[in-house]
XYZ file of C-alpha atoms in Angstrom:
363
model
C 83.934 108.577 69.801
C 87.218 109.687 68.173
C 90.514 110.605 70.394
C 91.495 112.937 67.394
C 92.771 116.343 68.597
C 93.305 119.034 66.671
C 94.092 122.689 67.230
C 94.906 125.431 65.427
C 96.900 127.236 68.399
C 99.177 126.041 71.322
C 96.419 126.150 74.758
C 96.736 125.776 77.986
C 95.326 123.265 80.476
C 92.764 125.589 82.339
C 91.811 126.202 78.657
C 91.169 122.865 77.513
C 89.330 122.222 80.774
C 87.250 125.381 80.784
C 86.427 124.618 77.634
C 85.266 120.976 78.145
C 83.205 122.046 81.019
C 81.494 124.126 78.665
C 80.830 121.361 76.249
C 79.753 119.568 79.639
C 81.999 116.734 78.459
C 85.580 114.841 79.880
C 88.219 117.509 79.590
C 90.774 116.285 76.127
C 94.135 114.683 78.120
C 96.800 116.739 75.825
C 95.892 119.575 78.420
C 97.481 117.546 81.027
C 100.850 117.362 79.555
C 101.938 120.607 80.351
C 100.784 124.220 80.076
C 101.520 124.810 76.564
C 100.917 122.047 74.112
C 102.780 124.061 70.686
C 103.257 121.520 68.054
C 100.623 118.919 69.388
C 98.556 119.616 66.251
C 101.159 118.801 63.996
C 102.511 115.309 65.295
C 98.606 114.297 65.851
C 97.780 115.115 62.290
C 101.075 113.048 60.920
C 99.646 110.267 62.680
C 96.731 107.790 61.857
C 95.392 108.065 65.560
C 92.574 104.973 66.224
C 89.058 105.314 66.830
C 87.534 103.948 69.683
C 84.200 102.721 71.526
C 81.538 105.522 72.892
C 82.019 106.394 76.323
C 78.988 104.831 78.220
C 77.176 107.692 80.035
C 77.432 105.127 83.019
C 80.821 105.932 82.788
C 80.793 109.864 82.706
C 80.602 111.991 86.282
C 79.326 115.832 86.523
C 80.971 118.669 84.463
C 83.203 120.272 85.572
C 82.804 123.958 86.182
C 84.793 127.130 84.822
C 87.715 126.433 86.622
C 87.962 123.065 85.420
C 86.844 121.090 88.649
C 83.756 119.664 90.196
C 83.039 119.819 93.884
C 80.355 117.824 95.592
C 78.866 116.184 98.923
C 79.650 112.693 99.906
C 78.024 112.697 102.844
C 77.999 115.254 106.336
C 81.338 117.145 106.139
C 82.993 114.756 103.536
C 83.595 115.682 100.204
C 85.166 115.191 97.118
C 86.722 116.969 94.138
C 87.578 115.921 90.728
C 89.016 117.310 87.494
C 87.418 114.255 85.211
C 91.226 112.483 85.380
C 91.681 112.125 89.680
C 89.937 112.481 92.292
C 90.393 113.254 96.042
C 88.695 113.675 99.274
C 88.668 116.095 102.212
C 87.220 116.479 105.740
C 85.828 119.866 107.182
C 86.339 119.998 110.646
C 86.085 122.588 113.497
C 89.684 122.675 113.230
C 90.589 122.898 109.612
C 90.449 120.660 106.496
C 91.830 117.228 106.276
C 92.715 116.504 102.742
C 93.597 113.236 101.398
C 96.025 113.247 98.380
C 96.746 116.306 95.761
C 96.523 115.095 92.800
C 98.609 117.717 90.266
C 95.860 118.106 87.652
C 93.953 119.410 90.550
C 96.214 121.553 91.771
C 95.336 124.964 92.889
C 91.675 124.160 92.557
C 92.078 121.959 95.549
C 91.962 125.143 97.334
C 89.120 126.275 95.692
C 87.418 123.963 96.002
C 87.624 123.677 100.164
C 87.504 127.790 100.221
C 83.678 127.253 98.060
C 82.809 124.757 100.593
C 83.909 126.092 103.950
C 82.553 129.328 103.045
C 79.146 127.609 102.668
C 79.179 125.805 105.616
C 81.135 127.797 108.127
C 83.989 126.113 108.891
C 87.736 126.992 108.912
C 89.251 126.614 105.360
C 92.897 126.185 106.174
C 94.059 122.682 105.651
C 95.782 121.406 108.335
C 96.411 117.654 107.365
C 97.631 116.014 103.977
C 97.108 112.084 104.166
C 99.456 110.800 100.937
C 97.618 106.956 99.796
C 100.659 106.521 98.341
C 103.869 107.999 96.982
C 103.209 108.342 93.607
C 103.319 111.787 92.286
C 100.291 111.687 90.027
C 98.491 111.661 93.216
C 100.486 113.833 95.932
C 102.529 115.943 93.797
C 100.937 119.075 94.608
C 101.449 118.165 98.176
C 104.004 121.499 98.281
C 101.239 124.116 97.377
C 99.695 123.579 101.143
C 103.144 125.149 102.299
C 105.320 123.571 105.248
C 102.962 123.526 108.609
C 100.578 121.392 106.913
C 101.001 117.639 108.870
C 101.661 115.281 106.625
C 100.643 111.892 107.310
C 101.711 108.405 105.392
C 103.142 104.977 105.626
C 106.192 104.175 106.958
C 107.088 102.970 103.226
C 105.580 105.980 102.026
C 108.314 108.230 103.547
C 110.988 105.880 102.641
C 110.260 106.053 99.226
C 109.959 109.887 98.822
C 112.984 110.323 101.014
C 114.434 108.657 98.189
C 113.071 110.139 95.361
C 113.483 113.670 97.041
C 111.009 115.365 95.011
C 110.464 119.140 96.351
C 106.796 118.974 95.459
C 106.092 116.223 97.482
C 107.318 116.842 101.274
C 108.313 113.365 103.186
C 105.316 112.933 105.776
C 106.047 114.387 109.174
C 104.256 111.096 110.691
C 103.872 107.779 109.843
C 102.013 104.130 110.802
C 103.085 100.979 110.015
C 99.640 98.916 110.325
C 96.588 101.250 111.474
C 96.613 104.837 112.062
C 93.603 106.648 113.319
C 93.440 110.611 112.510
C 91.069 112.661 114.946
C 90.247 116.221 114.109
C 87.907 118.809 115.026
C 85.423 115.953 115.554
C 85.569 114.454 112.520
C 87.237 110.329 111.869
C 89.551 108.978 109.682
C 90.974 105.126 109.701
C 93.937 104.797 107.705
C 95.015 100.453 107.620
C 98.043 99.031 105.613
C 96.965 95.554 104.546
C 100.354 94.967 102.322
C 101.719 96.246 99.184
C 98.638 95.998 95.885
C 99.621 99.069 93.513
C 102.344 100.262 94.885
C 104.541 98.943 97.893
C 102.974 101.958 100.428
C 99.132 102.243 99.387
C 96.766 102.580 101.849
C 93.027 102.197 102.920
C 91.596 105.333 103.928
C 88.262 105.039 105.774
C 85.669 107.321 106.417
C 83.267 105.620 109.264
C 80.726 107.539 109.864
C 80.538 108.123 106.169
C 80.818 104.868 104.973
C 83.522 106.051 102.429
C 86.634 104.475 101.498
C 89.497 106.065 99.452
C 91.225 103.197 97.684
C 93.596 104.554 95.073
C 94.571 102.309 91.818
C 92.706 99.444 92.107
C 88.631 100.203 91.192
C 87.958 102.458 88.795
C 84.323 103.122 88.900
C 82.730 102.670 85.359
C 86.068 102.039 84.011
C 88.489 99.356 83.298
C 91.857 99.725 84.757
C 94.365 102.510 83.906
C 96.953 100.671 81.338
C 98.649 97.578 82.572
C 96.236 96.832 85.682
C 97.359 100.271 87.039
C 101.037 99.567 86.270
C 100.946 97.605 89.663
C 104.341 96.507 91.190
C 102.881 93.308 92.782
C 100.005 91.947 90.460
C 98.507 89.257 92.957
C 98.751 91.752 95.575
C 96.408 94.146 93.649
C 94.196 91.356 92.839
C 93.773 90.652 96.491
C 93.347 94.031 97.275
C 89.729 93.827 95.815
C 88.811 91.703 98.312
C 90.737 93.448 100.982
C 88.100 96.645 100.139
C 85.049 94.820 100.071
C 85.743 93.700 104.092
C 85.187 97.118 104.548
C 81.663 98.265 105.055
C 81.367 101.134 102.335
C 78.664 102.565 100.464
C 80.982 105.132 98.729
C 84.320 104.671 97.291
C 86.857 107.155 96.102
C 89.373 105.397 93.745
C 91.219 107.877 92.854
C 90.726 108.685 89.264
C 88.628 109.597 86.402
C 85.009 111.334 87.165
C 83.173 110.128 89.462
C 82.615 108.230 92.549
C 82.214 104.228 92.661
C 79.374 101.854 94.379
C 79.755 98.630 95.480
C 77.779 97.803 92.235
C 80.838 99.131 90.337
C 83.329 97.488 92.276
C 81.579 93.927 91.867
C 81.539 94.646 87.983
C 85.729 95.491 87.990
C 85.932 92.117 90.136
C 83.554 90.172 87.496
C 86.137 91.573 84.400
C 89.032 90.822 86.032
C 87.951 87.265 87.085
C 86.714 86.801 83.102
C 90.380 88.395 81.990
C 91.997 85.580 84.486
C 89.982 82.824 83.093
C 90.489 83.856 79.745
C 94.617 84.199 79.979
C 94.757 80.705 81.756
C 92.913 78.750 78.687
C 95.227 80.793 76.353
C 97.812 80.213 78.001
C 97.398 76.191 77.674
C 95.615 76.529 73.824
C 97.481 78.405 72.444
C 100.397 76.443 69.564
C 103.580 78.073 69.955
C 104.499 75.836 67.022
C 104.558 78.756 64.068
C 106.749 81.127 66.360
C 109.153 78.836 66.886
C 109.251 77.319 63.215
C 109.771 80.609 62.116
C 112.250 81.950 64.298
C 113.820 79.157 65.655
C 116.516 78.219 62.902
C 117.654 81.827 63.188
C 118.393 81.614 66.763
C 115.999 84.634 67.629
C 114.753 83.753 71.212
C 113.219 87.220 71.515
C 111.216 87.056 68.584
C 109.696 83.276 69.651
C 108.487 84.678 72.812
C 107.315 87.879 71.835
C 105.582 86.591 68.844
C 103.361 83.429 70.876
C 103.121 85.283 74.047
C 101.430 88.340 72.162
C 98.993 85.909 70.156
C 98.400 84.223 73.763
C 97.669 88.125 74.927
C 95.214 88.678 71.739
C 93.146 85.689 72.160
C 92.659 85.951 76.189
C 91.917 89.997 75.478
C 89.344 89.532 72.005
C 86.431 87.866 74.348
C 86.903 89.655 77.039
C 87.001 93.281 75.047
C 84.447 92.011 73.104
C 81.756 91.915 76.389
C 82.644 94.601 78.354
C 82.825 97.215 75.369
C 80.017 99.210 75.836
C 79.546 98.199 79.771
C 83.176 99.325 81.430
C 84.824 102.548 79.300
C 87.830 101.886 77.494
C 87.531 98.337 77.401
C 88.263 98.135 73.918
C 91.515 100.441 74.426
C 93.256 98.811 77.407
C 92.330 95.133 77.773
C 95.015 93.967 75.728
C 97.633 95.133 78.060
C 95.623 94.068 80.604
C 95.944 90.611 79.210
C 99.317 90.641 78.562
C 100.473 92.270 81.864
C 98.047 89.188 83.880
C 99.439 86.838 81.530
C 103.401 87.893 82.485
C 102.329 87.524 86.598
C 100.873 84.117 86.107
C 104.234 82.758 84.125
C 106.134 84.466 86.661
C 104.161 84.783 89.813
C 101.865 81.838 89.660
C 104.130 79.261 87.705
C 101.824 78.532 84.136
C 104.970 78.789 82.300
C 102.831 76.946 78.936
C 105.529 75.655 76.507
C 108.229 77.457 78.366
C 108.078 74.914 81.338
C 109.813 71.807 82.684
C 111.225 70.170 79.648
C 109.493 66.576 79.918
């Protein structure tokens, strides 16, 4: 599969997505960078843009329909929605809708998506609760489209944070928990836990009982490897950990937050089985790997920089090339992100765990 794009006219995002529904395949991510994409063409065509490995149909969720979304049963009156890039999850109660994040490529189909279900199933379609996993607008920056008597609910860290930022489109939470929170409407259970920061100092668990759902955002990735960087974490043990953290919980459905589909406990056992390999792989770099070239080379010039950018990359290319190399094919986009992957696990253990290689203790 090619990631070549080419147009002959500027479109718009409901565009591109109505038109990948149509072609019942994942909607092309230049309609996500704004609503008009003029001169897109142009730069893509100047460039020699890479070729990458098929998508595994493993990998690939339901099309989306005309609007650009998919709605569909988790189980009783949970649901989820999904535009092929995020996900989120919402309760139907006898009170109202609780919604858990709102995700900006969503956007107004959020709302469609809970008006097509209520209207099947006969309950009130007004949302009445927005629980934020985390501050990050990717996920909750369409929080201001549900208007201000929606009751926002987040971490204690959560608020902090987007009191800072002061972002109009994503409200501070009205309340917040510091360990467990548990949100009872119209009937209808959710557990929200803070077990430390993983992604992002404020993410939270979000469990769905009587479902046996949990929204974990940023860390799995069902069918996928990690989003660039392992998900551009702030604390990279702490999202390591957090895959264990999830599998305490006993869930048969997981909502992680991105991409097209939902995740099994199969899936989440594969992500922990690629990121143990990547770990394994980094640490025998990390000790094989001669920095003796880099530092011939660059040394007599005085060009620190260049010695350590030069050996820890080939350290980052040799853990990544096995690794790539056997879950190509398995996990999508394997073969476009495990370098970074590699290099970004590689960074934590110098700094984090201590492996410092030829940068340690001088003897």
């Amino acid at each position: 599969m090619t990631n070549t794009l080419r147009r002959t006219e500027p479109a718009t995002r409901r565009s591109v997505l109505r038109g990948a529904a149509a072609a019942a395949a994942v909607p092309a991510a230049a309609g996500l960078l704004g609503t008009t994409m003029a001169g897109t063409a142009g730069a893509a065509e100047r460039e020699a843009l890479p070729d990458f490995a098929p998508v595994p149909a493993s990998a690939l969720g339901p099309a989306m329909n005309a609007q650009g979304y998919h709605v569909g049963k988790i189980q009783g009156n949970l649901y989820w929605v999904t535009d092929s890039f995020y996900t989120s999850m919402f309760l139907t109660t006898r009170k109202g809708v609780v919604l858990v994040d709102a995700p900006p490529t969503i956007g107004h189909n959020l709302l469609r998506a809970i008006g097509e279900v209520t209207k099947a199933n006969g309950r009130p379609s007004k949302v009445t609760h927005l629980v934020y996993s985390h501050s990050h607008a990717d996920h909750i920056g369409a929080s201001a489209i549900l208007g201000p008597d929606v009751v926002r609910i987040g971490h204690e860290e959560t608020r902090a944070l987007l009191k800072y930022q002061s972002d109009p489109n994503r409200p501070v939470p009205k309340e917040t928990f510091r360990d467990r929170y548990v949100l009872e409407v119209g009937g209808e259970t959710l557990k929200l836990a803070y077990h430390g920061p993983n992604h992002s100092p404020d993410n939270i668990y979000v469990y769905a009982p009587e479902y046996k759902t949990l929204l974990l955002v940023d860390v799995f990735y069902p069918g996928w490897v990690p989003f660039e960087n392992l998900a551009m974490s702030e604390s990279i043990p702490a999202w390591v950990d957090a895959h264990d953290v999830a599998m305490n919980y006993r869930w048969q459905t997981l909502v992680g937050g991105h991409l097209g589909r939902l995740g099994t406990r199969a899936d989440a056992y594969l992500q922990k089985r690629y990121i143990s390999d990547l770990d394994a792989s980094v640490r025998t770099a990390l000790t094989t790997v001669d920095p003796t070239p880099y530092m011939t080379k660059y040394g007599p010039s005085g060009n620190a920089w260049a010695i350590f950018k030069t050996y820890l990359d080939a350290v980052a290319r040799e853990a990544a090339e096995p690794v790539s190399d056997k879950y190509t094919g398995i996990l999508a986009g394997a073969d476009v992100y495990t370098l970074g992957h590699a290099a970004t696990l590689m960074e934590s253990h110098r700094i984090n765990g201590g492996i410092l290689g030829p940068f340690g203790t001088r003897p």
